[in-house]
Amino acid sequence: MIAVDWGSTSLRVFRLDASGHVREQRRSARGIHAADGRFADVLRAEIDGWDDPLIVMAGMVGSRQGWVEVPYVDCPAGLAGIASALQRLPADAFAGREVWIVPGLRSRDDSGACDVMRGEETQLCGLLGELAPQRQTVCLPGTHSKRVTLADGRIERFATAMTGELFELLCSHSVLGRLMRPGEHDADAFAQGVAHAARAGDLLQHLFAVRTLGLFDALRPEQLRPFLSGLLIGHELNDLPADAGRVHLVGAASLLAAYTAALALRGHAAQAHSELASAHGCHALARQAGLLA
Amino acid sequence: MIAVDWGSTSLRVFRLDASGHVREQRRSARGIHAADGRFADVLRAEIDGWDDPLIVMAGMVGSRQGWVEVPYVDCPAGLAGIASALQRLPADAFAGREVWIVPGLRSRDDSGACDVMRGEETQLCGLLGELAPQRQTVCLPGTHSKRVTLADGRIERFATAMTGELFELLCSHSVLGRLMRPGEHDADAFAQGVAHAARAGDLLQHLFAVRTLGLFDALRPEQLRPFLSGLLIGHELNDLPADAGRVHLVGAASLLAAYTAALALRGHAAQAHSELASAHGCHALARQAGLLA
């Protein structure tokens, strides 16, 4: 089968064998915005030469702006619940091949406020197959980081932090970014940022420390970017309970290193998982739905 | 005399009479960045026709990137302390006229971390002349909002929140901004934002509510901008003590209205002061320094 992770700004495709191992993978920048409605054409080009009859897709391709909108499934949700909500494209949508889209998930906090994900649920489905069924804490770092609680073999709840997007915005467009100079990763400045995030005060105030610490030479211009990275990741982790136990991470290697370091500074062990968790999750969902022979 | 508020991106000049009333004022976008080192030329053009012999300037014109760098004065600081640190430009710097630059202020929090302001201290000097000497809380909303405590007729301490800058960044460059549509100011959406800011969780998480509330039609696209405004101002006000009493505001009229509304929603009375406080502060400093006949 073919697993597809089709987000706003990127497209990744994976070819899996019958036992669920990833044999080939490709990626491109042709996210759903760049696809501009020509989803079948873009997908055909991307999986050129792969003739597998079953395709399972996740991500913004199932959103209102995507190929078809697939309604969110409410948490708690396990493999069975998500698999039963897979939505099949019409048979003629992609040259007669069987194409399914994975639903996104919706989580409500204690006040009833909603949070959503599209795409990350396949990473979580992959993890569900790897981890023991007791309560687990998962972080999926990224543009919109997800903190997830797994329990009883299901995705119990999650919350989104705009850590990655804010970091990019501040580096690229703010007065803080203009003070920065590129440099090697600086673990000490990063750690200072993580520590600063635990102080009293709001993020709105803490951000200004990037300026003042630079102004009084407590940080060199090339240390401001790692400091800001630590500050934002530290804020994301501020409400992580002390008894969260080992935190499971799925994401790009550079992010995993940063989050592992930040978690260690806060006294938490971390376990990094392969980004292939997403493809494994698609495979697990297909098997659960009876789509694999 | 002439009072000058010369910031990074704007230049305001005020002509005051002997009793300290503002008789004329002008503003331009020729901040210190646009001045590009030609400070005397820019100032000469801006005050064309005003022949007053005394000029008192405040703002980034006294920073490392300004006309001359004037060292920060440490808080607590009153009129006397700030006036004694006014720095005079060389007599030949501006055609023999007497030009002084007001120092910025530096404040340390309980952990020893520094915060700074340049320019706002003249607004505070203006307020010191208006308010009773007991403890007072002041908010100076803006790109970098300042929360200030006045006590015993001095500026006791302050902290900066990057509220305005973050609002502009998120509206202009983030995924949230792309969901927004322009519209009338919406007091209800603004109030929802202020209330949301008081929930458990970090700003990084709360920001994502702009997306989820839009997604599930709890807010219309034209309500997202006022909601975000309320959310950020609410965060800025989260650590305002319940016993802060009446909060004094100095700033642009639209900001004063928003902050007055947010403060009312949090149970605080607000008192708005004229933006001319800055010019009045320059006058008070000049008088204190014995520069006025």
Coordinates of C-alpha atoms in Angstrom, one line a residue:
Chain A
M1 CA 0.0 0.0 0.0
I2 CA 0.9 3.7 -0.2
A3 CA 0.7 6.0 2.8
V4 CA 0.4 9.7 2.1
D5 CA 0.9 12.6 4.5
W6 CA -0.4 15.6 2.7
G7 CA -0.2 18.9 4.7
S8 CA -0.6 22.5 3.9
T9 CA 2.9 23.0 2.6
S10 CA 4.4 19.5 2.1
L11 CA 3.6 16.2 0.6
R12 CA 5.2 12.9 1.8
V13 CA 4.5 9.5 0.3
F14 CA 5.6 6.1 1.6
R15 CA 5.5 2.7 -0.1
L16 CA 5.0 -0.1 2.4
D17 CA 5.3 -3.8 2.0
A18 CA 2.7 -6.4 3.1
S19 CA 4.2 -6.5 6.6
G20 CA 4.0 -2.7 7.0
H21 CA 7.7 -1.8 6.5
V22 CA 8.5 1.3 4.6
R23 CA 10.4 0.4 1.4
E24 CA 10.5 3.7 -0.4
Q25 CA 9.6 7.3 0.5
R26 CA 9.6 10.7 -1.3
R27 CA 8.8 14.2 -0.3
S28 CA 8.0 17.4 -2.0
A29 CA 6.8 20.9 -1.2
R30 CA 3.6 20.4 -3.1
G31 CA 1.3 20.8 -0.1
I32 CA -2.4 21.3 -0.6
H33 CA -2.0 25.0 -1.2
A34 CA 0.5 24.4 -4.0
A35 CA -1.7 21.7 -5.4
D36 CA -4.3 24.3 -6.2
G37 CA -7.1 21.9 -6.5
R38 CA -5.4 19.5 -8.9
F39 CA -4.9 16.8 -6.3
A40 CA -5.1 13.8 -8.6
D41 CA -2.5 15.2 -10.9
V42 CA -0.1 16.1 -8.1
L43 CA -0.5 12.7 -6.4
R44 CA 0.0 10.8 -9.7
A45 CA 3.3 12.6 -10.4
E46 CA 4.4 12.0 -6.8
I47 CA 3.9 8.3 -6.8
D48 CA 4.9 7.7 -10.3
G49 CA 6.0 4.1 -10.8
W50 CA 4.2 2.8 -7.7
D51 CA 1.3 0.7 -8.8
D52 CA -0.1 -0.4 -5.4
P53 CA -3.8 -0.5 -5.5
L54 CA -4.5 0.9 -2.0
I55 CA -3.7 4.5 -1.0
V56 CA -4.3 5.9 2.5
M57 CA -3.9 9.7 3.0
A58 CA -3.9 11.9 6.0
G59 CA -3.4 15.6 6.7
M60 CA -4.9 18.8 5.4
V61 CA -5.9 16.8 2.2
G62 CA -9.0 15.9 4.3
S63 CA -9.8 19.5 5.3
R64 CA -12.2 22.0 3.9
Q65 CA -9.4 23.2 1.6
G66 CA -8.4 19.6 0.7
W67 CA -9.5 17.0 -1.8
V68 CA -12.6 16.1 0.2
E69 CA -13.5 17.2 3.7
V70 CA -13.6 14.4 6.2
P71 CA -15.4 15.2 9.5
Y72 CA -13.3 15.2 12.7
V73 CA -13.5 12.2 15.0
D74 CA -13.9 13.1 18.7
C75 CA -11.4 12.0 21.3
P76 CA -11.0 9.7 23.0
A77 CA -10.5 7.7 19.9
G78 CA -8.6 4.5 19.2
L79 CA -7.6 2.7 16.0
A80 CA -11.1 1.1 15.7
G81 CA -12.9 4.4 16.0
I82 CA -10.6 6.2 13.5
A83 CA -10.6 3.3 11.1
S84 CA -14.3 3.2 11.0
A85 CA -14.4 6.9 9.9
L86 CA -12.0 6.5 7.0
Q87 CA -13.6 8.0 4.0
R88 CA -13.2 6.6 0.5
L89 CA -12.9 8.7 -2.6
P90 CA -15.2 7.9 -5.4
A91 CA -13.9 5.0 -7.5
D92 CA -13.3 7.3 -10.5
A93 CA -11.4 9.9 -8.5
F94 CA -8.0 8.3 -9.1
A95 CA -8.0 6.0 -12.0
G96 CA -9.9 3.3 -10.2
R97 CA -7.5 2.9 -7.4
E98 CA -8.8 2.6 -3.8
V99 CA -8.1 5.9 -2.1
W100 CA -9.0 6.5 1.5
I101 CA -8.6 9.6 3.7
V102 CA -8.0 9.5 7.4
P103 CA -10.2 11.8 9.5
G104 CA -8.7 14.4 11.7
L105 CA -9.3 14.4 15.5
R106 CA -11.1 16.8 17.7
S107 CA -10.4 17.1 21.5
R108 CA -12.2 19.1 24.1
D109 CA -10.6 20.5 27.2
D110 CA -12.4 20.7 30.6
S111 CA -14.1 24.0 29.6
G112 CA -15.4 22.5 26.4
A113 CA -13.0 24.4 24.1
C114 CA -12.1 22.4 21.0
D115 CA -8.7 21.6 19.6
V116 CA -8.0 19.8 16.3
M117 CA -5.3 17.9 14.4
R118 CA -5.1 16.6 10.8
G119 CA -2.2 14.4 9.9
E120 CA -0.6 13.9 13.4
E121 CA -3.3 11.3 14.2
T122 CA -1.5 8.8 12.0
Q123 CA 1.7 9.3 13.9
L124 CA -0.3 8.6 17.1
C125 CA -1.9 5.5 15.5
G126 CA 1.6 4.3 14.7
L127 CA 2.7 4.9 18.4
L128 CA -0.3 3.0 19.7
G129 CA 1.1 -0.1 18.1
E130 CA 4.5 0.4 19.8
L131 CA 3.6 1.5 23.3
A132 CA 2.1 -0.2 26.3
P133 CA -1.6 0.6 26.7
Q134 CA -1.1 2.5 30.0
R135 CA -1.2 6.3 30.1
Q136 CA 1.5 7.9 28.0
T137 CA 2.5 11.5 27.2
V138 CA 3.5 12.3 23.6
C139 CA 4.9 15.5 22.2
L140 CA 4.7 16.1 18.4
P141 CA 6.9 19.2 18.0
G142 CA 6.5 21.3 14.9
T143 CA 4.9 24.5 13.5
H144 CA 1.8 23.6 15.6
S145 CA 3.1 21.3 18.3
K146 CA 0.7 18.8 19.8
R147 CA 0.8 17.5 23.4
V148 CA -1.1 14.3 23.6
T149 CA -2.2 11.9 26.3
L150 CA -2.7 8.3 25.3
A151 CA -4.6 6.0 27.7
D152 CA -6.2 2.6 27.4
G153 CA -4.9 2.2 23.9
R154 CA -6.7 5.4 22.7
I155 CA -5.8 9.0 22.0
E156 CA -7.5 10.5 25.0
R157 CA -6.9 14.3 24.5
F158 CA -4.5 16.8 23.1
A159 CA -3.7 20.5 22.9
T160 CA -1.9 22.6 20.3
A161 CA 0.9 25.1 21.0
M162 CA 1.9 27.4 18.2
T163 CA 5.6 27.1 19.1
G164 CA 7.2 26.6 15.8
E165 CA 5.2 29.1 13.9
L166 CA 5.8 31.8 16.6
F167 CA 9.5 31.0 16.5
E168 CA 9.7 31.5 12.7
L169 CA 7.6 34.7 12.9
L170 CA 9.8 36.2 15.6
C171 CA 13.0 35.3 13.9
S172 CA 11.9 36.5 10.4
H173 CA 9.7 39.5 11.1
S174 CA 10.2 41.0 14.6
V175 CA 12.5 43.5 16.2
L176 CA 14.1 40.5 18.0
G177 CA 15.0 38.8 14.7
R178 CA 16.9 42.0 13.6
L179 CA 19.1 41.6 16.7
M180 CA 20.1 38.0 15.8
R181 CA 23.1 36.8 14.0
P182 CA 23.4 33.3 12.6
G183 CA 25.7 30.9 14.5
E184 CA 26.3 27.4 15.7
H185 CA 23.7 25.9 18.0
D186 CA 24.4 27.1 21.5
A187 CA 23.3 24.6 24.1
D188 CA 24.0 27.1 26.9
A189 CA 21.9 29.9 25.5
F190 CA 19.1 27.3 24.7
A191 CA 19.2 26.2 28.3
Q192 CA 19.0 29.8 29.5
G193 CA 15.9 30.2 27.4
V194 CA 14.3 27.0 28.9
A195 CA 15.1 28.3 32.4
H196 CA 13.7 31.8 31.6
A197 CA 10.4 30.3 30.5
A198 CA 9.9 29.0 34.1
R199 CA 10.0 32.4 35.6
A200 CA 7.0 34.4 36.8
G201 CA 5.4 36.4 34.1
D202 CA 3.8 35.9 30.7
L203 CA 5.4 34.9 27.4
L204 CA 4.6 38.4 26.2
Q205 CA 7.0 39.7 28.8
H206 CA 9.6 37.0 28.5
L207 CA 10.0 37.6 24.8
F208 CA 11.5 41.0 25.6
A209 CA 14.4 39.3 27.4
V210 CA 15.8 38.5 24.0
R211 CA 16.3 42.2 23.5
T212 CA 17.4 43.1 27.0
L213 CA 19.9 40.2 27.4
G214 CA 21.3 41.2 24.0
L215 CA 21.5 44.8 25.0
F216 CA 23.5 44.2 28.2
D217 CA 25.8 41.6 26.6
A218 CA 24.4 38.8 28.6
L219 CA 23.9 37.0 25.3
R220 CA 25.8 37.5 22.1
P221 CA 23.8 38.2 18.9
E222 CA 24.4 34.6 17.7
Q223 CA 23.0 33.3 21.0
L224 CA 19.7 35.1 20.7
R225 CA 18.1 32.5 18.3
P226 CA 18.9 29.5 20.5
F227 CA 17.8 31.4 23.6
L228 CA 14.4 32.2 21.9
S229 CA 14.1 28.6 20.8
G230 CA 14.6 27.4 24.4
L231 CA 12.2 30.1 25.7
L232 CA 9.4 29.0 23.5
I233 CA 9.9 25.3 24.0
G234 CA 10.2 25.9 27.7
H235 CA 6.8 27.7 27.6
E236 CA 5.3 24.8 25.7
L237 CA 6.5 22.5 28.4
N238 CA 5.5 24.7 31.4
D239 CA 2.3 22.8 32.1
L240 CA 3.8 19.4 31.7
P241 CA 2.9 17.6 35.0
A242 CA 5.9 16.5 37.1
D243 CA 4.6 13.0 37.0
A244 CA 4.2 12.8 33.2
G245 CA 6.9 10.1 33.1
R246 CA 8.8 9.4 30.0
V247 CA 7.7 11.7 27.1
H248 CA 7.5 10.2 23.7
L249 CA 8.5 12.4 20.8
V250 CA 7.8 12.1 17.1
G251 CA 9.2 14.7 14.7
A252 CA 12.1 15.9 12.6
A253 CA 15.5 15.0 14.0
S254 CA 16.6 18.6 14.9
L255 CA 13.4 19.2 16.8
L256 CA 13.7 16.0 18.6
A257 CA 17.1 16.9 19.8
A258 CA 15.9 20.3 21.1
Y259 CA 12.9 18.9 22.8
T260 CA 14.9 16.1 24.4
A261 CA 17.3 18.7 25.8
A262 CA 14.5 20.9 27.1
L263 CA 12.8 17.9 28.7
A264 CA 16.0 16.8 30.4
L265 CA 16.5 20.3 31.8
R266 CA 13.0 20.0 33.3
G267 CA 13.7 16.6 34.7
H268 CA 11.8 14.5 32.2
A269 CA 13.1 11.5 30.2
A270 CA 12.3 11.5 26.5
Q271 CA 12.1 8.7 24.0
A272 CA 12.4 9.6 20.3
H273 CA 10.4 7.7 17.7
S274 CA 10.9 7.5 14.0
E275 CA 9.0 9.9 11.7
L276 CA 7.9 6.7 9.9
A277 CA 5.3 6.4 12.7
S278 CA 3.0 8.2 10.4
A279 CA 3.3 5.6 7.6
H280 CA 3.0 2.8 10.2
G281 CA -0.2 4.4 11.5
C282 CA -1.7 4.5 8.0
H283 CA -0.9 0.8 7.7
A284 CA -2.4 0.0 11.1
L285 CA -5.6 1.9 10.1
A286 CA -5.8 0.0 6.8
R287 CA -5.4 -3.3 8.5
Q288 CA -8.0 -2.4 11.2
A289 CA -10.4 -1.3 8.5
G290 CA -10.0 -4.7 6.7
L291 CA -8.5 -3.0 3.6
L292 CA -5.4 -5.2 3.5
A293 CA -5.9 -8.7 2.1
Chain B
M1 CA 11.1 75.1 24.3
I2 CA 10.7 72.2 21.9
A3 CA 10.1 68.7 23.0
V4 CA 11.0 65.8 20.7
D5 CA 9.9 62.2 20.9
W6 CA 12.2 60.4 18.4
G7 CA 11.6 56.7 18.2
S8 CA 12.7 53.9 15.8
T9 CA 10.0 54.6 13.3
S10 CA 8.4 57.9 14.2
L11 CA 9.3 61.5 15.1
R12 CA 7.0 63.8 17.0
V13 CA 7.9 67.4 17.8
F14 CA 6.0 69.7 20.2
R15 CA 6.4 73.4 20.7
L16 CA 5.6 74.5 24.3
D17 CA 5.0 78.0 25.8
A18 CA 6.7 79.2 28.9
S19 CA 4.0 77.7 31.1
G20 CA 4.4 74.3 29.5
H21 CA 1.4 74.2 27.3
V22 CA 1.7 72.6 23.9
R23 CA 1.0 75.2 21.3
E24 CA 2.0 73.3 18.1
Q25 CA 2.9 69.7 17.2
R26 CA 4.0 67.8 14.2
R27 CA 4.7 64.2 13.4
S28 CA 6.4 62.3 10.7
A29 CA 7.6 58.8 9.9
R30 CA 11.3 59.8 10.0
G31 CA 12.3 57.7 12.9
I32 CA 15.9 57.2 13.7
H33 CA 16.2 54.3 11.2
A34 CA 14.9 56.5 8.4
A35 CA 17.1 59.4 9.5
D36 CA 20.1 57.2 8.6
G37 CA 22.5 59.2 10.7
R38 CA 21.6 62.6 9.4
F39 CA 19.9 63.6 12.6
A40 CA 20.6 67.3 12.5
D41 CA 19.2 67.6 8.9
V42 CA 16.0 65.7 9.8
L43 CA 15.4 67.6 13.0
R44 CA 16.0 71.0 11.2
A45 CA 13.4 70.2 8.6
E46 CA 10.9 68.9 11.1
I47 CA 11.0 72.1 13.4
D48 CA 11.3 74.5 10.5
G49 CA 10.1 77.9 11.6
W50 CA 10.4 77.2 15.3
D51 CA 13.3 79.2 16.7
D52 CA 13.1 78.2 20.4
P53 CA 16.6 78.0 21.8
L54 CA 16.0 74.9 24.0
I55 CA 15.3 71.4 22.6
V56 CA 14.8 68.3 24.8
M57 CA 14.7 65.0 23.0
A58 CA 13.7 61.5 24.2
G59 CA 13.4 58.0 22.7
M60 CA 15.7 55.9 20.5
V61 CA 17.6 59.0 19.5
G62 CA 19.5 58.4 22.8
S63 CA 20.2 54.8 22.0
R64 CA 23.3 53.1 20.5
Q65 CA 21.7 53.6 17.1
G66 CA 20.8 57.2 17.8
W67 CA 22.4 60.6 17.7
V68 CA 24.4 60.0 20.9
E69 CA 24.1 57.1 23.3
V70 CA 22.9 58.2 26.7
P71 CA 23.4 55.6 29.5
Y72 CA 20.3 54.2 31.2
V73 CA 19.3 55.5 34.6
D74 CA 18.3 52.8 37.1
C75 CA 14.9 52.7 38.7
P76 CA 13.6 53.8 41.1
A77 CA 14.1 57.1 39.5
G78 CA 12.3 60.4 39.9
L79 CA 12.3 63.7 38.1
A80 CA 15.5 64.8 39.9
G81 CA 17.5 61.7 39.1
I82 CA 16.5 61.7 35.4
A83 CA 17.0 65.5 35.0
S84 CA 20.5 65.2 36.5
A85 CA 21.4 62.6 33.8
L86 CA 20.2 64.7 30.8
Q87 CA 23.0 64.8 28.3
R88 CA 23.8 67.8 26.3
L89 CA 24.9 67.6 22.7
P90 CA 28.0 69.6 21.8
A91 CA 27.2 73.2 21.2
D92 CA 28.1 72.9 17.5
A93 CA 25.8 69.9 17.0
F94 CA 22.8 71.9 16.0
A95 CA 23.6 75.4 15.0
G96 CA 24.4 76.5 18.5
R97 CA 21.0 75.7 20.0
E98 CA 20.9 74.0 23.3
V99 CA 19.9 70.3 22.7
W100 CA 19.5 67.8 25.5
I101 CA 18.7 64.1 25.4
V102 CA 16.7 62.4 28.1
P103 CA 18.2 59.1 29.3
G104 CA 16.2 55.8 29.1
L105 CA 15.4 53.9 32.2
R106 CA 16.5 50.5 33.4
S107 CA 14.5 48.4 35.8
R108 CA 15.4 45.1 37.5
D109 CA 12.9 42.5 38.6
D110 CA 13.3 40.4 41.7
S111 CA 15.6 37.9 39.9
G112 CA 17.9 40.7 38.7
A113 CA 16.7 40.6 35.1
C114 CA 16.8 43.9 33.4
D115 CA 14.1 45.7 31.4
V116 CA 14.5 49.0 29.6
M117 CA 12.6 51.9 28.1
R118 CA 13.6 54.8 25.9
G119 CA 11.0 57.5 25.3
E120 CA 8.2 56.4 27.6
E121 CA 10.0 57.8 30.6
T122 CA 8.9 61.3 29.5
Q123 CA 5.3 60.2 29.5
L124 CA 5.9 59.0 33.1
C125 CA 7.6 62.2 34.0
G126 CA 4.5 64.0 32.8
L127 CA 2.2 61.8 34.8
L128 CA 4.3 62.3 38.0
G129 CA 3.3 66.0 37.9
E130 CA -0.4 65.1 37.6
L131 CA -0.8 62.2 40.0
A132 CA -0.8 62.0 43.8
P133 CA 2.5 60.6 45.1
Q134 CA 1.1 57.3 46.4
R135 CA 1.5 54.0 44.6
Q136 CA 0.0 54.1 41.1
T137 CA -0.1 51.6 38.3
V138 CA 0.4 52.8 34.8
C139 CA 0.0 51.0 31.4
L140 CA 1.6 52.5 28.3
P141 CA 0.1 50.3 25.6
G142 CA 1.9 50.0 22.3
T143 CA 4.2 47.9 20.2
H144 CA 6.2 47.2 23.3
S145 CA 3.7 47.9 26.2
K146 CA 5.1 49.0 29.5
R147 CA 3.5 48.2 32.9
V148 CA 4.8 50.7 35.4
T149 CA 4.6 51.2 39.1
L150 CA 4.9 54.7 40.4
A151 CA 5.6 55.2 44.1
D152 CA 6.8 58.1 46.3
G153 CA 6.8 60.4 43.3
R154 CA 9.3 58.1 41.4
I155 CA 9.2 55.5 38.7
E156 CA 9.7 52.4 40.9
R157 CA 9.8 49.6 38.3
F158 CA 8.4 48.5 35.0
A159 CA 8.1 45.5 32.7
T160 CA 7.7 45.3 28.9
A161 CA 5.2 43.1 27.1
M162 CA 5.5 42.7 23.3
T163 CA 1.7 42.8 22.9
G164 CA 1.5 45.2 20.0
E165 CA 4.3 43.7 18.0
L166 CA 3.0 40.2 18.4
F167 CA -0.5 41.3 17.4
E168 CA 0.9 42.8 14.2
L169 CA 3.1 39.8 13.4
L170 CA 0.2 37.4 13.9
C171 CA -2.2 39.4 11.8
S172 CA 0.3 40.0 9.0
H173 CA 2.3 36.8 8.7
S174 CA 0.7 33.9 10.5
V175 CA -1.7 31.2 9.6
L176 CA -4.2 33.0 11.9
G177 CA -4.0 36.1 9.9
R178 CA -4.9 34.2 6.8
L179 CA -8.2 33.2 8.4
M180 CA -9.1 36.8 9.3
R181 CA -11.4 39.1 7.4
P182 CA -11.6 42.9 8.0
G183 CA -14.6 44.1 9.8
E184 CA -16.0 46.6 12.3
H185 CA -14.6 46.4 15.8
D186 CA -16.5 43.7 17.6
A187 CA -16.7 44.3 21.4
D188 CA -18.1 40.8 22.0
A189 CA -15.3 39.0 20.2
F190 CA -12.8 41.2 22.0
A191 CA -14.3 40.4 25.3
Q192 CA -14.2 36.7 24.5
G193 CA -10.5 37.1 23.8
V194 CA -9.9 38.8 27.2
A195 CA -11.8 36.0 28.9
H196 CA -9.9 33.3 27.0
A197 CA -6.6 34.8 28.2
A198 CA -7.6 34.0 31.8
R199 CA -7.9 30.3 31.2
A200 CA -5.4 27.7 32.2
G201 CA -2.7 27.2 29.7
D202 CA 0.1 29.2 28.0
L203 CA -0.3 31.9 25.4
L204 CA 1.2 29.4 22.9
Q205 CA -1.8 27.3 23.3
H206 CA -4.4 30.0 23.6
L207 CA -3.3 31.4 20.2
F208 CA -4.5 28.3 18.5
A209 CA -8.1 29.1 19.7
V210 CA -8.2 31.8 16.9
R211 CA -8.1 28.9 14.5
T212 CA -10.4 26.4 16.3
L213 CA -13.0 29.0 17.1
G214 CA -13.1 30.1 13.5
L215 CA -13.1 26.5 12.3
F216 CA -16.2 25.6 14.3
D217 CA -18.0 28.8 13.6
A218 CA -17.9 30.1 17.1
L219 CA -16.3 33.2 15.6
R220 CA -16.8 34.7 12.2
P221 CA -13.7 35.5 10.2
E222 CA -14.2 39.2 10.9
Q223 CA -14.3 38.5 14.6
L224 CA -10.9 36.8 14.7
R225 CA -8.9 40.0 14.8
P226 CA -10.7 41.6 17.7
F227 CA -10.6 38.2 19.5
L228 CA -6.8 38.0 19.1
S229 CA -6.5 41.6 20.3
G230 CA -8.5 40.8 23.4
L231 CA -6.5 37.6 23.9
L232 CA -3.1 39.4 23.8
I233 CA -4.2 42.3 25.9
G234 CA -5.8 39.9 28.4
H235 CA -2.5 38.1 28.6
E236 CA -0.7 41.3 29.2
L237 CA -3.1 42.1 32.1
N238 CA -3.0 38.6 33.6
D239 CA -0.5 39.4 36.3
L240 CA -2.1 42.7 37.2
P241 CA -2.8 42.5 41.0
A242 CA -6.4 42.6 42.0
D243 CA -5.6 45.5 44.3
A244 CA -3.8 47.5 41.6
G245 CA -6.5 50.2 41.9
R246 CA -7.2 52.6 39.1
V247 CA -4.9 52.0 36.2
H248 CA -3.5 55.1 34.4
L249 CA -3.2 54.8 30.6
V250 CA -1.2 56.9 28.2
G251 CA -1.2 56.0 24.5
A252 CA -3.0 56.4 21.2
A253 CA -6.8 56.8 21.4
S254 CA -7.7 53.4 19.8
L255 CA -5.4 51.6 22.2
L256 CA -6.7 53.4 25.2
A257 CA -10.3 52.4 24.3
A258 CA -9.2 48.7 24.0
Y259 CA -7.2 48.7 27.2
T260 CA -10.0 50.5 29.1
A261 CA -12.5 47.9 27.9
A262 CA -10.1 45.0 28.9
L263 CA -9.4 46.5 32.3
A264 CA -13.2 46.9 32.9
L265 CA -13.7 43.3 32.0
R266 CA -11.1 42.4 34.7
G267 CA -12.8 44.6 37.3
H268 CA -10.3 47.5 37.1
A269 CA -11.1 51.2 36.6
A270 CA -9.0 53.0 34.1
Q271 CA -8.1 56.6 33.6
A272 CA -6.8 57.8 30.2
H273 CA -4.3 60.6 30.0
S274 CA -3.4 62.7 27.1
E275 CA -0.5 61.7 24.8
L276 CA 0.8 65.1 25.4
A277 CA 2.1 63.7 28.7
S278 CA 5.4 63.1 26.9
A279 CA 5.8 66.8 26.0
H280 CA 4.8 67.8 29.5
G281 CA 7.4 65.4 30.9
C282 CA 10.2 67.0 28.8
H283 CA 9.1 70.4 30.1
A284 CA 9.1 69.1 33.7
L285 CA 12.6 67.7 33.2
A286 CA 13.9 70.9 31.7
R287 CA 12.5 72.9 34.6
Q288 CA 13.9 70.5 37.1
A289 CA 17.3 70.7 35.4
G290 CA 17.2 74.5 35.6
L291 CA 17.2 74.9 31.8
L292 CA 14.2 77.2 31.7
A293 CA 14.7 80.8 32.6

